Amino acid sequence: MGSAPTTVAHMRPPGRTWEFIKRLRRGDEVAHLITLLAATSIIVVTVMVVYQLYVNSALPRHKFGFSFFLGRTWDPVSGEFGALPFIYGTVVSSALALLLAVPLGVGAAIFLSELAPPRISTATTFVIELLAAVPSVIYGLLGIFILVPLLRIGVMPFLKTTLGFLPIFQGPIYGVSMMAGGFVLAIMIVPFIISVSREVLLAVPVEQREAALALGATKWESTWQVVVPFARVGIMASIFLALARALGETMAVTMVIGNDPRISASLFAPAYSIAAVIANEFTEATGDLYLQALIELGLVLFLLTILINGLARLVIIATTQKGTAKE
Amino acid sequence: MSFRTYWRKSVNVVMFSLTGVCALVTVSALFFILGYLLWYGGKSLNWAFFTHLPTPVGETGGGMANAIVGSGKLLLLASLVGLPVGILGGVYLAEFGGHTFSFIVRYTTDLLNGVPSIVIGIFAYTIIVLPMHHFSALAGGMALGLMMIPIAVRTTEESLRAVPGTLREGALALGTCKWRTVATVVMPAAMRGIVTGVMLTLARVAGETAPLLFTAFSNRFWSSGWNQPIASLPVMIYTYAIAPYDDWHRQAWAAGLVLLALVLVANIVARLMVSKGVSFGKA
């Protein structure tokens, strides 16, 4: 203020460039740029994944066009590639997994958030998060040697004699099957459903529960008619995240699903999934068309999981913001 | 008590018992997994497993020494690729980022985290294996490194955000410039959280198989240098488990036990570190 007139003659015009150079000398701008570079490279990598998959699947895209997704024949020898059996296998095994995992996961999440004492809830959640950390190849190992024999000797014959009139429980029993794939996936995605759903349920304001109880509802009625509907969007998001996991899961499914590219109504029949065919045939793919057909399958898988993941993330962002606004 | 009240109370008890059963089933799954691996893996684990190379097909015995070292080398490469990008990206989000761009970066990171591991494998194949015309440890390390980025970013950002703003203000008030504040005050305070994140992401990629199948491939011998196909524990478990030899199955169980032990110990240590809270002042 008072001293301004004396220094003004020596000062440069206070422009943005000058500010920038000043900060550059102190190193702040350099640090900013370096970290910005790292952050940008994450976006670059993600875009590059899409680009590489797209460019490297040009051959089958031009040759088959949309019929790639509807063809039922996968015959590398005669150069005919149809992806329908794999898409069918991926979708059905994931749907089966959700059918088993959603009730189990949501049930366990309700128990952990509403009923269990805090100490037990924390310990159980710890164990469940460890379950999520078990590598998928280990699930596959247990799947081959424990689950598949169990299905072949126990579960499948039982289902065949009791519910054998349903087309999904017919046909010869091999053990390795769509059903085995669905089971393994179910065990693998349950931890994700539980840990996200539990957090969403815990975030429901306690007043909601108290109001319902004060009206004379039992604890279960308050949970099922008030707390769960309040948290339903978040629970849906956890299910979508789990679905995206199931669709892209490779090793465990490859090891138990039977790897047979046929579409069969029976859950006892061997099947094939997109990720499994890539894992099995990629290194053996001879010829550009074969390899690129597999890469196109990878692109399909990528777009499918990105779509589901992206939606689930947006839902989570929207609901958590709403949640904080309410508090 | 009227019938209706009785009915409602029974529903209450029955439904909550069912949820308890759900939780019990899930938790017991982990103990089943641990139990089976300890039983089958423990039976087949011996000293040779850690010190010997795989034997030729048909001969029993041998070990997976090359796969253990191979996994270590792949993790080292992956850390070199993934950790700098991940941690610096996290620093950007927590300390330097603006609003919109940070949101985009965060969202992309979540998407990258959800990309199936096999697709990451295809990506590494197209950018490294195709131009070089052979499988290599480099390609495998690259694939695993890309998978490390998302977790490293998010855990770094979260632990930096947990550092109280007063610490930053204190350093800035002393005339320290921003990058020195971050590097010498905020980062050391958040170090425990960052290390936890690094351990969690290492534990995650240590068990990844799918991205290695057609990048690092496998190798039944020692691989020298970084430019050759290299064996790794998860891929060995896979190839041994689907092979028709009993002795290989035995070794797959042993390898499964070793891998699971490594992954679970890293997870437990990391989570215990975080539950003790972020410590300030030390370091």
Coordinates of C-alpha atoms in Angstrom, one line a residue:
Chain A
M1 CA 0.0 0.0 0.0
G2 CA 2.3 2.7 1.2
S3 CA 5.3 1.2 -0.3
A4 CA 3.6 0.4 -3.6
P5 CA 4.7 3.5 -5.5
T6 CA 8.4 2.8 -4.8
T7 CA 8.4 -0.7 -6.1
V8 CA 6.0 -0.4 -9.0
A9 CA 8.6 0.8 -11.4
H10 CA 10.7 -2.4 -10.9
M11 CA 7.7 -4.7 -11.1
R12 CA 6.9 -6.5 -14.3
P13 CA 3.3 -6.5 -15.4
P14 CA 1.6 -9.2 -13.2
G15 CA 0.6 -11.6 -15.9
R16 CA -0.1 -15.3 -15.7
T17 CA 3.2 -16.2 -17.4
W18 CA 5.2 -14.4 -14.7
E19 CA 3.3 -16.1 -11.9
F20 CA 4.0 -19.4 -13.7
I21 CA 7.7 -18.7 -14.0
K22 CA 7.9 -17.7 -10.4
R23 CA 6.3 -20.9 -9.2
L24 CA 8.3 -22.9 -11.7
R25 CA 11.5 -21.7 -10.0
R26 CA 10.2 -22.8 -6.7
G27 CA 9.5 -26.3 -8.1
D28 CA 5.7 -26.3 -7.4
E29 CA 4.8 -26.2 -11.1
V30 CA 7.2 -29.0 -11.8
A31 CA 5.7 -31.2 -9.1
H32 CA 2.3 -30.3 -10.4
L33 CA 3.2 -31.3 -13.9
I34 CA 4.8 -34.5 -12.9
T35 CA 1.8 -35.7 -10.9
L36 CA -0.5 -34.4 -13.6
L37 CA 1.4 -36.5 -16.1
A38 CA 0.9 -39.6 -13.9
A39 CA -2.8 -38.9 -13.6
T40 CA -3.2 -38.3 -17.3
S41 CA -1.3 -41.5 -18.2
I42 CA -4.1 -43.4 -16.4
I43 CA -6.6 -42.0 -18.8
V44 CA -4.2 -42.5 -21.7
V45 CA -3.7 -46.2 -20.8
T46 CA -7.4 -46.8 -20.6
V47 CA -8.0 -45.2 -23.9
M48 CA -5.1 -47.1 -25.4
V49 CA -6.6 -50.4 -24.2
V50 CA -9.8 -49.6 -26.2
Y51 CA -7.8 -48.5 -29.2
Q52 CA -5.5 -51.5 -29.3
L53 CA -8.4 -53.9 -29.0
Y54 CA -10.3 -52.1 -31.7
V55 CA -7.4 -51.9 -34.2
N56 CA -6.3 -55.5 -33.6
S57 CA -9.7 -56.9 -34.3
A58 CA -10.3 -55.3 -37.7
L59 CA -10.1 -58.5 -39.7
P60 CA -13.0 -60.4 -38.2
R61 CA -15.0 -57.2 -37.9
H62 CA -14.8 -56.6 -41.6
K63 CA -15.3 -60.2 -42.6
F64 CA -18.2 -61.2 -40.3
G65 CA -19.7 -57.8 -39.3
F66 CA -22.5 -58.2 -36.9
S67 CA -23.1 -61.8 -37.7
F68 CA -20.0 -62.5 -35.5
F69 CA -22.3 -62.2 -32.5
L70 CA -25.0 -64.5 -33.9
G71 CA -22.9 -67.3 -35.4
R72 CA -23.0 -70.6 -33.5
T73 CA -20.0 -72.2 -35.2
W74 CA -16.5 -71.7 -33.8
D75 CA -14.3 -73.6 -36.3
P76 CA -10.7 -72.2 -36.5
V77 CA -9.8 -74.8 -39.1
S78 CA -12.3 -73.6 -41.7
G79 CA -12.0 -70.0 -40.6
E80 CA -15.5 -69.7 -39.3
F81 CA -16.0 -67.7 -36.1
G82 CA -19.3 -67.2 -34.3
A83 CA -19.3 -65.9 -30.8
L84 CA -22.8 -66.8 -29.7
P85 CA -21.9 -70.0 -27.6
F86 CA -19.3 -67.9 -25.6
I87 CA -21.6 -65.0 -25.1
Y88 CA -24.3 -67.4 -24.0
G89 CA -22.0 -69.2 -21.6
T90 CA -20.7 -66.0 -20.1
V91 CA -24.2 -64.6 -19.6
V92 CA -25.8 -67.8 -18.3
S93 CA -23.0 -68.6 -15.9
S94 CA -23.0 -65.1 -14.5
A95 CA -26.8 -65.1 -14.2
L96 CA -26.6 -68.4 -12.3
A97 CA -23.9 -66.9 -10.1
L98 CA -26.1 -63.9 -9.3
L99 CA -29.1 -66.1 -8.6
L100 CA -27.1 -67.9 -5.9
A101 CA -25.0 -65.0 -4.6
V102 CA -27.5 -62.2 -4.3
P103 CA -29.8 -63.8 -1.6
L104 CA -26.7 -65.1 0.2
G105 CA -24.8 -61.8 0.0
V106 CA -27.7 -59.5 0.9
G107 CA -28.8 -61.8 3.7
A108 CA -25.3 -61.9 5.2
A109 CA -25.1 -58.1 4.8
I110 CA -28.4 -57.6 6.6
F111 CA -27.1 -59.8 9.4
L112 CA -23.8 -57.9 9.7
S113 CA -25.4 -54.5 9.7
E114 CA -28.6 -55.0 11.7
L115 CA -28.2 -57.9 14.0
A116 CA -24.6 -58.8 14.7
P117 CA -22.8 -57.0 17.6
P118 CA -20.2 -54.6 16.3
R119 CA -17.3 -56.7 17.3
I120 CA -18.6 -59.8 15.6
S121 CA -19.6 -57.8 12.6
T122 CA -16.1 -56.3 12.2
A123 CA -14.4 -59.7 12.6
T124 CA -16.7 -61.3 10.1
T125 CA -16.3 -58.5 7.6
F126 CA -12.5 -58.9 8.0
V127 CA -12.8 -62.6 7.1
I128 CA -15.1 -61.8 4.2
E129 CA -12.7 -59.3 2.8
L130 CA -9.9 -61.9 3.0
L131 CA -12.2 -64.2 0.9
A132 CA -12.2 -61.5 -1.7
A133 CA -8.4 -61.6 -1.8
V134 CA -8.1 -65.3 -2.5
P135 CA -6.6 -65.6 -6.1
S136 CA -9.0 -66.9 -8.7
V137 CA -6.7 -69.8 -9.7
I138 CA -7.1 -71.1 -6.1
Y139 CA -10.8 -71.1 -6.5
G140 CA -10.3 -73.0 -9.8
L141 CA -8.1 -75.5 -8.0
L142 CA -10.7 -76.2 -5.4
G143 CA -13.3 -76.2 -8.1
I144 CA -11.6 -79.0 -10.1
F145 CA -10.8 -81.2 -7.2
I146 CA -13.6 -80.6 -4.6
L147 CA -16.6 -78.9 -6.2
V148 CA -16.8 -80.8 -9.5
P149 CA -16.6 -84.3 -7.9
L150 CA -19.2 -83.1 -5.3
L151 CA -21.5 -82.0 -8.1
R152 CA -21.0 -85.1 -10.1
I153 CA -21.6 -87.6 -7.3
G154 CA -24.0 -85.8 -5.0
V155 CA -25.8 -82.7 -6.2
M156 CA -26.4 -83.4 -9.9
P157 CA -27.9 -87.0 -9.5
F158 CA -30.1 -85.6 -6.7
L159 CA -31.4 -82.8 -8.9
K160 CA -31.9 -85.2 -11.8
T161 CA -34.1 -87.5 -9.8
T162 CA -36.1 -84.8 -8.0
L163 CA -36.3 -82.1 -10.6
G164 CA -35.4 -84.0 -13.7
F165 CA -38.6 -83.0 -15.5
L166 CA -37.1 -79.5 -16.0
P167 CA -35.0 -79.2 -19.1
I168 CA -32.2 -77.4 -17.2
F169 CA -31.6 -80.6 -15.1
Q170 CA -31.5 -83.1 -17.9
G171 CA -28.8 -84.9 -19.9
P172 CA -25.6 -86.8 -19.1
I173 CA -23.6 -85.8 -16.0
Y174 CA -20.0 -84.9 -16.4
G175 CA -19.3 -82.7 -13.4
V176 CA -17.6 -80.0 -15.4
S177 CA -20.5 -77.9 -16.5
M178 CA -22.3 -74.6 -16.7
M179 CA -23.5 -75.3 -13.2
A180 CA -20.0 -75.8 -11.8
G181 CA -19.0 -72.4 -13.4
G182 CA -22.0 -70.7 -11.9
F183 CA -21.3 -72.1 -8.4
V184 CA -17.6 -71.1 -8.5
L185 CA -18.5 -67.6 -9.7
A186 CA -21.2 -67.3 -7.0
I187 CA -18.6 -68.0 -4.2
M188 CA -16.2 -65.5 -5.8
I189 CA -18.6 -62.6 -6.0
V190 CA -20.4 -63.0 -2.7
P191 CA -17.7 -61.0 -0.8
F192 CA -18.2 -58.0 -3.1
I193 CA -21.9 -58.0 -2.6
I194 CA -21.6 -58.3 1.2
S195 CA -19.0 -55.6 1.7
V196 CA -20.6 -52.9 -0.4
S197 CA -24.2 -53.8 0.7
R198 CA -23.2 -53.8 4.4
E199 CA -21.7 -50.3 4.0
V200 CA -24.8 -49.0 2.3
L201 CA -27.1 -50.5 5.0
L202 CA -24.9 -49.1 7.8
A203 CA -25.3 -45.6 6.1
V204 CA -29.1 -45.7 6.5
P205 CA -29.9 -43.1 9.2
V206 CA -30.7 -44.7 12.5
E207 CA -33.9 -42.5 12.8
Q208 CA -35.4 -44.5 10.0
R209 CA -35.2 -47.7 12.0
E210 CA -36.3 -46.0 15.2
A211 CA -39.4 -44.5 13.5
A212 CA -40.4 -47.9 12.2
L213 CA -39.9 -49.6 15.6
A214 CA -41.8 -46.8 17.3
L215 CA -44.8 -47.5 15.0
G216 CA -44.8 -51.0 16.4
A217 CA -42.9 -52.8 13.6
T218 CA -40.9 -55.9 14.6
K219 CA -37.1 -55.6 13.9
W220 CA -37.5 -57.7 10.8
E221 CA -40.3 -55.5 9.5
S222 CA -38.3 -52.4 10.1
T223 CA -35.3 -53.9 8.3
W224 CA -37.2 -55.4 5.3
Q225 CA -39.8 -52.6 4.8
V226 CA -37.8 -49.5 5.7
V227 CA -34.0 -50.1 5.9
V228 CA -33.6 -52.3 2.8
P229 CA -35.8 -50.1 0.5
F230 CA -33.9 -47.1 1.7
A231 CA -30.6 -48.7 0.7
R232 CA -31.9 -50.5 -2.4
V233 CA -30.1 -48.4 -5.0
G234 CA -26.7 -49.0 -3.3
I235 CA -27.5 -52.7 -3.0
M236 CA -28.3 -52.7 -6.8
A237 CA -25.0 -51.1 -7.4
S238 CA -23.1 -53.7 -5.4
I239 CA -24.9 -56.4 -7.5
F240 CA -23.8 -54.7 -10.7
L241 CA -20.2 -54.5 -9.5
A242 CA -20.4 -58.2 -8.7
L243 CA -21.9 -58.9 -12.1
A244 CA -19.0 -57.1 -13.9
R245 CA -16.6 -59.2 -11.9
A246 CA -18.4 -62.4 -12.8
L247 CA -18.5 -61.6 -16.5
G248 CA -14.7 -61.0 -16.7
E249 CA -13.6 -63.8 -14.4
T250 CA -11.3 -66.1 -16.2
M251 CA -9.3 -68.8 -14.4
A252 CA -11.8 -70.4 -12.1
V253 CA -14.4 -70.6 -14.8
T254 CA -12.0 -71.9 -17.4
M255 CA -11.0 -74.7 -15.0
V256 CA -14.6 -76.0 -14.3
I257 CA -17.0 -75.0 -17.1
G258 CA -15.9 -77.8 -19.4
N259 CA -14.8 -75.7 -22.4
D260 CA -17.3 -76.9 -25.0
P261 CA -18.6 -74.3 -27.4
R262 CA -22.2 -75.6 -27.6
I263 CA -25.4 -74.0 -26.6
S264 CA -27.3 -76.4 -24.4
A265 CA -30.4 -75.8 -22.2
S266 CA -29.1 -78.1 -19.5
L267 CA -27.0 -76.8 -16.7
F268 CA -25.3 -80.2 -16.5
A269 CA -23.8 -79.8 -20.0
P270 CA -20.3 -78.4 -20.4
A271 CA -20.2 -74.8 -21.8
Y272 CA -17.7 -72.1 -22.6
S273 CA -17.3 -68.5 -21.7
I274 CA -15.7 -65.5 -23.5
A275 CA -12.8 -65.2 -21.0
A276 CA -12.3 -69.0 -21.0
V277 CA -11.9 -69.3 -24.8
I278 CA -9.4 -66.4 -24.8
A279 CA -7.4 -68.0 -22.0
N280 CA -7.4 -71.4 -23.7
E281 CA -6.9 -70.6 -27.4
F282 CA -4.9 -67.3 -27.5
T283 CA -1.4 -68.8 -27.4
E284 CA -2.4 -71.5 -29.9
A285 CA -4.2 -69.2 -32.3
T286 CA -2.6 -69.7 -35.7
G287 CA -3.3 -67.1 -38.4
D288 CA -4.3 -63.5 -38.0
L289 CA -8.1 -64.0 -38.4
Y290 CA -8.2 -66.5 -35.5
L291 CA -6.1 -64.3 -33.2
Q292 CA -8.1 -61.2 -34.1
A293 CA -11.4 -63.1 -33.6
L294 CA -10.2 -63.8 -30.0
I295 CA -9.2 -60.1 -29.6
E296 CA -12.6 -59.1 -30.8
L297 CA -14.1 -61.3 -28.1
G298 CA -11.9 -59.5 -25.6
L299 CA -13.2 -56.2 -26.9
V300 CA -16.8 -57.4 -26.4
L301 CA -15.9 -58.4 -22.8
F302 CA -14.2 -55.1 -22.2
L303 CA -17.2 -53.0 -23.4
L304 CA -19.7 -55.2 -21.5
T305 CA -17.8 -54.8 -18.2
I306 CA -17.0 -51.1 -18.7
L307 CA -20.7 -50.4 -19.3
I308 CA -21.9 -52.3 -16.2
N309 CA -19.1 -50.9 -14.1
G310 CA -19.6 -47.4 -15.3
L311 CA -23.3 -47.4 -14.5
A312 CA -22.7 -49.0 -11.1
R313 CA -20.1 -46.4 -10.2
L314 CA -22.3 -43.5 -11.3
V315 CA -25.1 -44.9 -9.1
I316 CA -22.8 -45.2 -6.2
I317 CA -21.5 -41.6 -6.6
A318 CA -25.1 -40.4 -6.9
T319 CA -26.4 -42.2 -3.9
T320 CA -23.5 -41.5 -1.6
Q321 CA -23.8 -37.8 -2.4
K322 CA -27.5 -37.9 -1.6
G323 CA -26.7 -39.8 1.6
T324 CA -24.3 -37.1 2.8
A325 CA -26.8 -34.3 1.9
K326 CA -29.4 -36.0 4.1
E327 CA -27.3 -36.1 7.2
Chain B
M1 CA -50.9 -63.1 22.3
S2 CA -53.0 -62.9 19.2
F3 CA -52.2 -65.1 16.3
R4 CA -51.1 -62.2 14.2
T5 CA -48.6 -61.0 16.8
Y6 CA -47.3 -64.5 17.1
W7 CA -46.9 -64.8 13.4
R8 CA -45.0 -61.5 13.1
K9 CA -42.7 -62.5 15.8
S10 CA -42.0 -65.8 14.3
V11 CA -41.2 -64.2 10.9
N12 CA -38.9 -61.9 12.7
V13 CA -37.0 -64.8 14.3
V14 CA -37.0 -67.0 11.2
M15 CA -35.8 -64.3 8.8
F16 CA -33.0 -63.1 11.1
S17 CA -31.8 -66.7 11.6
L18 CA -31.7 -67.1 7.9
T19 CA -29.5 -64.0 7.5
G20 CA -27.3 -65.4 10.2
V21 CA -27.0 -68.7 8.2
C22 CA -26.1 -66.7 5.1
A23 CA -23.2 -65.0 7.0
L24 CA -22.1 -68.3 8.5
V25 CA -22.0 -70.0 5.1
T26 CA -19.9 -67.2 3.6
V27 CA -17.4 -67.2 6.5
S28 CA -17.1 -70.9 6.6
A29 CA -16.2 -70.8 2.9
L30 CA -12.9 -69.2 3.8
F31 CA -12.2 -71.8 6.4
F32 CA -13.1 -74.6 4.0
I33 CA -10.6 -73.1 1.5
L34 CA -7.9 -72.7 4.1
G35 CA -8.6 -76.2 5.5
Y36 CA -8.5 -78.0 2.2
L37 CA -5.3 -76.2 1.1
L38 CA -3.6 -76.8 4.4
W39 CA -4.6 -80.5 4.2
Y40 CA -3.7 -81.3 0.6
G41 CA -1.0 -78.7 0.2
G42 CA 0.6 -79.4 3.6
K43 CA 0.9 -83.1 2.6
S44 CA 2.7 -82.3 -0.6
L45 CA 4.9 -79.5 0.5
N46 CA 8.5 -80.3 1.1
W47 CA 11.9 -78.6 0.9
A48 CA 12.4 -79.7 -2.7
F49 CA 9.4 -77.6 -3.7
F50 CA 11.3 -74.5 -2.9
T51 CA 14.8 -75.5 -4.2
H52 CA 14.3 -77.7 -7.3
L53 CA 13.3 -77.1 -10.8
P54 CA 10.3 -79.0 -12.3
T55 CA 11.2 -82.5 -13.4
P56 CA 10.5 -83.7 -17.0
V57 CA 7.0 -85.0 -17.6
G58 CA 6.6 -88.5 -16.2
E59 CA 9.2 -88.2 -13.4
T60 CA 7.9 -87.6 -10.0
G61 CA 9.5 -85.1 -7.6
G62 CA 11.0 -81.8 -8.4
G63 CA 9.8 -78.3 -7.3
M64 CA 8.9 -74.9 -8.4
A65 CA 12.0 -72.9 -7.5
N66 CA 11.9 -71.1 -10.9
A67 CA 8.3 -70.2 -10.5
I68 CA 8.8 -68.7 -7.1
V69 CA 11.7 -66.6 -8.3
G70 CA 9.8 -65.8 -11.5
S71 CA 6.8 -64.5 -9.5
G72 CA 9.2 -62.3 -7.6
K73 CA 10.8 -60.9 -10.7
L74 CA 7.4 -60.2 -12.3
L75 CA 6.2 -58.4 -9.1
L76 CA 9.4 -56.3 -9.2
L77 CA 8.8 -55.3 -12.8
A78 CA 5.1 -54.6 -12.1
S79 CA 6.0 -52.4 -9.1
L80 CA 8.4 -50.4 -11.4
V81 CA 5.6 -49.8 -13.9
G82 CA 2.6 -49.5 -11.5
L83 CA 3.8 -47.8 -8.3
P84 CA 5.3 -44.6 -9.7
V85 CA 2.2 -43.9 -11.8
G86 CA -0.2 -45.0 -9.1
I87 CA 1.4 -43.1 -6.2
L88 CA 2.0 -39.9 -8.2
G89 CA -1.5 -40.1 -9.6
G90 CA -2.8 -40.4 -6.1
V91 CA -0.7 -37.4 -5.0
Y92 CA -2.2 -35.4 -7.9
L93 CA -5.8 -36.2 -6.9
A94 CA -5.2 -35.4 -3.2
E95 CA -2.9 -32.4 -3.4
F96 CA -2.9 -30.7 -6.9
G97 CA -6.0 -31.7 -8.7
G98 CA -8.8 -29.4 -9.8
H99 CA -12.5 -30.5 -9.6
T100 CA -13.6 -31.7 -13.0
F101 CA -10.3 -33.3 -14.2
S102 CA -9.9 -35.1 -10.9
F103 CA -13.4 -36.5 -11.2
I104 CA -12.5 -37.8 -14.7
V105 CA -9.2 -39.4 -13.4
R106 CA -10.9 -41.0 -10.4
Y107 CA -13.7 -42.4 -12.6
T108 CA -11.3 -43.7 -15.2
T109 CA -9.3 -45.3 -12.4
D110 CA -12.4 -47.1 -11.2
L111 CA -13.1 -48.3 -14.7
L112 CA -9.6 -49.5 -15.2
N113 CA -9.9 -51.4 -11.9
G114 CA -13.0 -53.2 -13.3
V115 CA -11.4 -54.2 -16.6
P116 CA -11.1 -58.0 -16.7
S117 CA -7.6 -59.1 -16.1
I118 CA -7.6 -61.2 -19.3
V119 CA -8.3 -58.0 -21.3
I120 CA -5.3 -56.4 -19.7
G121 CA -3.3 -59.4 -20.9
I122 CA -4.5 -59.0 -24.4
F123 CA -3.5 -55.3 -24.3
A124 CA 0.0 -56.1 -23.1
Y125 CA 0.2 -58.8 -25.8
T126 CA -0.7 -56.3 -28.5
I127 CA 1.8 -53.6 -27.4
I128 CA 4.8 -55.8 -26.3
V129 CA 4.6 -59.4 -27.5
L130 CA 3.4 -58.6 -31.0
P131 CA 6.2 -56.2 -31.9
M132 CA 8.8 -58.3 -30.2
H133 CA 7.5 -61.6 -31.6
H134 CA 8.1 -63.5 -28.4
F135 CA 6.7 -63.9 -24.9
S136 CA 8.7 -62.2 -22.2
A137 CA 8.9 -61.3 -18.5
L138 CA 8.7 -57.6 -19.6
A139 CA 5.3 -58.1 -21.1
G140 CA 4.1 -60.0 -18.0
G141 CA 5.4 -57.3 -15.7
M142 CA 3.8 -54.6 -17.8
A143 CA 0.4 -56.3 -17.6
L144 CA 0.6 -56.8 -13.8
G145 CA 1.9 -53.2 -13.4
L146 CA -1.2 -51.8 -15.2
M147 CA -3.4 -53.8 -12.8
M148 CA -1.6 -52.3 -9.8
I149 CA -2.3 -48.7 -10.8
P150 CA -5.9 -48.3 -9.7
I151 CA -5.5 -49.6 -6.1
A152 CA -2.3 -47.7 -5.7
V153 CA -4.0 -44.4 -6.8
R154 CA -7.0 -44.8 -4.6
T155 CA -5.2 -45.9 -1.4
T156 CA -2.6 -43.1 -1.8
E157 CA -5.3 -40.5 -2.3
E158 CA -7.3 -41.7 0.6
S159 CA -4.3 -41.8 3.0
L160 CA -3.1 -38.3 1.9
R161 CA -6.6 -37.0 2.5
A162 CA -6.6 -38.4 6.0
V163 CA -3.7 -36.2 6.9
P164 CA -5.1 -33.2 8.8
G165 CA -5.0 -29.9 6.8
T166 CA -3.3 -28.2 9.8
L167 CA -0.1 -30.1 9.1
R168 CA 0.0 -28.6 5.6
E169 CA -0.9 -25.2 6.8
G170 CA 1.8 -25.4 9.4
A171 CA 4.5 -26.2 6.8
L172 CA 3.2 -23.6 4.4
A173 CA 3.2 -20.9 7.1
L174 CA 6.8 -21.6 7.7
G175 CA 7.4 -20.5 4.1
T176 CA 7.9 -24.0 2.6
C177 CA 6.8 -24.3 -0.9
K178 CA 4.0 -26.6 -1.8
W179 CA 5.9 -29.6 -3.3
R180 CA 8.3 -29.6 -0.3
T181 CA 5.3 -29.6 2.0
V182 CA 3.8 -32.6 0.2
A183 CA 7.1 -34.5 -0.1
T184 CA 8.5 -33.9 3.4
V185 CA 5.5 -33.4 5.6
V186 CA 2.3 -34.9 4.1
M187 CA 3.8 -38.0 2.5
P188 CA 5.7 -39.2 5.5
A189 CA 2.6 -38.6 7.7
A190 CA 0.6 -40.8 5.2
M191 CA 3.3 -43.3 4.7
R192 CA 1.6 -46.1 6.7
G193 CA -1.5 -45.9 4.5
I194 CA 0.5 -45.7 1.3
V195 CA 2.6 -48.8 2.3
T196 CA -0.7 -50.6 3.1
G197 CA -2.0 -49.8 -0.3
V198 CA 1.2 -51.0 -1.9
M199 CA 1.0 -54.3 0.0
L200 CA -2.7 -54.8 -1.0
T201 CA -2.1 -54.2 -4.6
L202 CA 1.0 -56.5 -4.6
A203 CA -1.1 -59.2 -3.0
R204 CA -3.7 -58.8 -5.6
V205 CA -1.5 -59.0 -8.7
A206 CA 0.6 -61.8 -7.1
G207 CA -2.3 -64.2 -7.6
E208 CA -3.2 -63.0 -11.1
T209 CA -3.0 -65.8 -13.7
A210 CA -5.0 -64.7 -16.7
P211 CA -2.9 -61.7 -17.8
L212 CA 0.3 -63.8 -17.7
L213 CA -0.9 -66.7 -19.9
F214 CA 0.1 -65.0 -23.1
T215 CA 2.5 -62.4 -21.9
A216 CA 5.0 -64.0 -19.5
F217 CA 3.9 -67.4 -20.7
S218 CA 5.7 -70.1 -18.7
N219 CA 9.0 -71.8 -18.5
R220 CA 10.1 -75.1 -17.1
F221 CA 13.7 -73.8 -16.6
W222 CA 15.4 -70.8 -15.1
S223 CA 15.0 -67.8 -17.3
S224 CA 17.9 -65.4 -17.3
G225 CA 17.3 -61.7 -17.9
W226 CA 14.0 -60.1 -18.5
N227 CA 13.4 -60.8 -22.1
Q228 CA 12.4 -64.5 -22.0
P229 CA 9.3 -66.4 -21.1
I230 CA 9.2 -66.8 -17.4
A231 CA 7.4 -69.1 -14.9
S232 CA 5.2 -67.8 -12.2
L233 CA 3.3 -69.6 -9.3
P234 CA -0.3 -68.9 -10.5
V235 CA 0.4 -70.1 -14.0
M236 CA 2.1 -73.2 -12.7
I237 CA -0.9 -73.9 -10.5
Y238 CA -3.1 -73.6 -13.5
T239 CA -1.1 -75.8 -15.9
Y240 CA -0.4 -78.4 -13.1
A241 CA -4.1 -78.6 -12.0
I242 CA -5.5 -79.2 -15.5
A243 CA -2.8 -81.8 -16.4
P244 CA -3.6 -85.5 -16.1
Y245 CA -0.8 -86.5 -13.7
D246 CA -1.3 -87.1 -10.0
D247 CA 2.1 -85.9 -9.1
W248 CA 1.4 -82.6 -10.8
H249 CA -1.9 -82.3 -8.9
R250 CA 0.0 -82.8 -5.7
Q251 CA 2.4 -80.0 -6.6
A252 CA -0.4 -77.7 -7.6
W253 CA -1.9 -78.1 -4.1
A254 CA 1.5 -77.3 -2.6
A255 CA 1.9 -74.2 -4.9
G256 CA -1.7 -73.2 -4.0
L257 CA -0.9 -73.3 -0.3
V258 CA 2.3 -71.2 -0.8
L259 CA 0.5 -68.6 -2.9
L260 CA -2.5 -68.4 -0.6
A261 CA -0.3 -68.0 2.4
L262 CA 1.6 -65.2 0.8
V263 CA -1.5 -63.4 -0.3
L264 CA -3.4 -63.8 3.0
V265 CA -0.4 -62.8 5.1
A266 CA 0.1 -59.6 3.1
N267 CA -3.6 -58.8 3.4
I268 CA -3.8 -59.4 7.1
V269 CA -0.6 -57.4 7.8
A270 CA -1.8 -54.6 5.6
R271 CA -5.3 -54.5 7.2
L272 CA -3.9 -54.6 10.7
M273 CA -1.6 -51.7 9.9
V274 CA -4.5 -49.7 8.7
S275 CA -6.7 -50.5 11.7
K276 CA -4.1 -49.2 14.0
G277 CA -4.6 -45.9 12.3
V278 CA -2.3 -43.5 10.5
S279 CA 0.4 -42.3 12.7
F280 CA 1.7 -38.8 12.6
G281 CA 5.0 -37.4 13.7
K282 CA 7.0 -40.6 13.2
A283 CA 9.2 -41.2 10.1

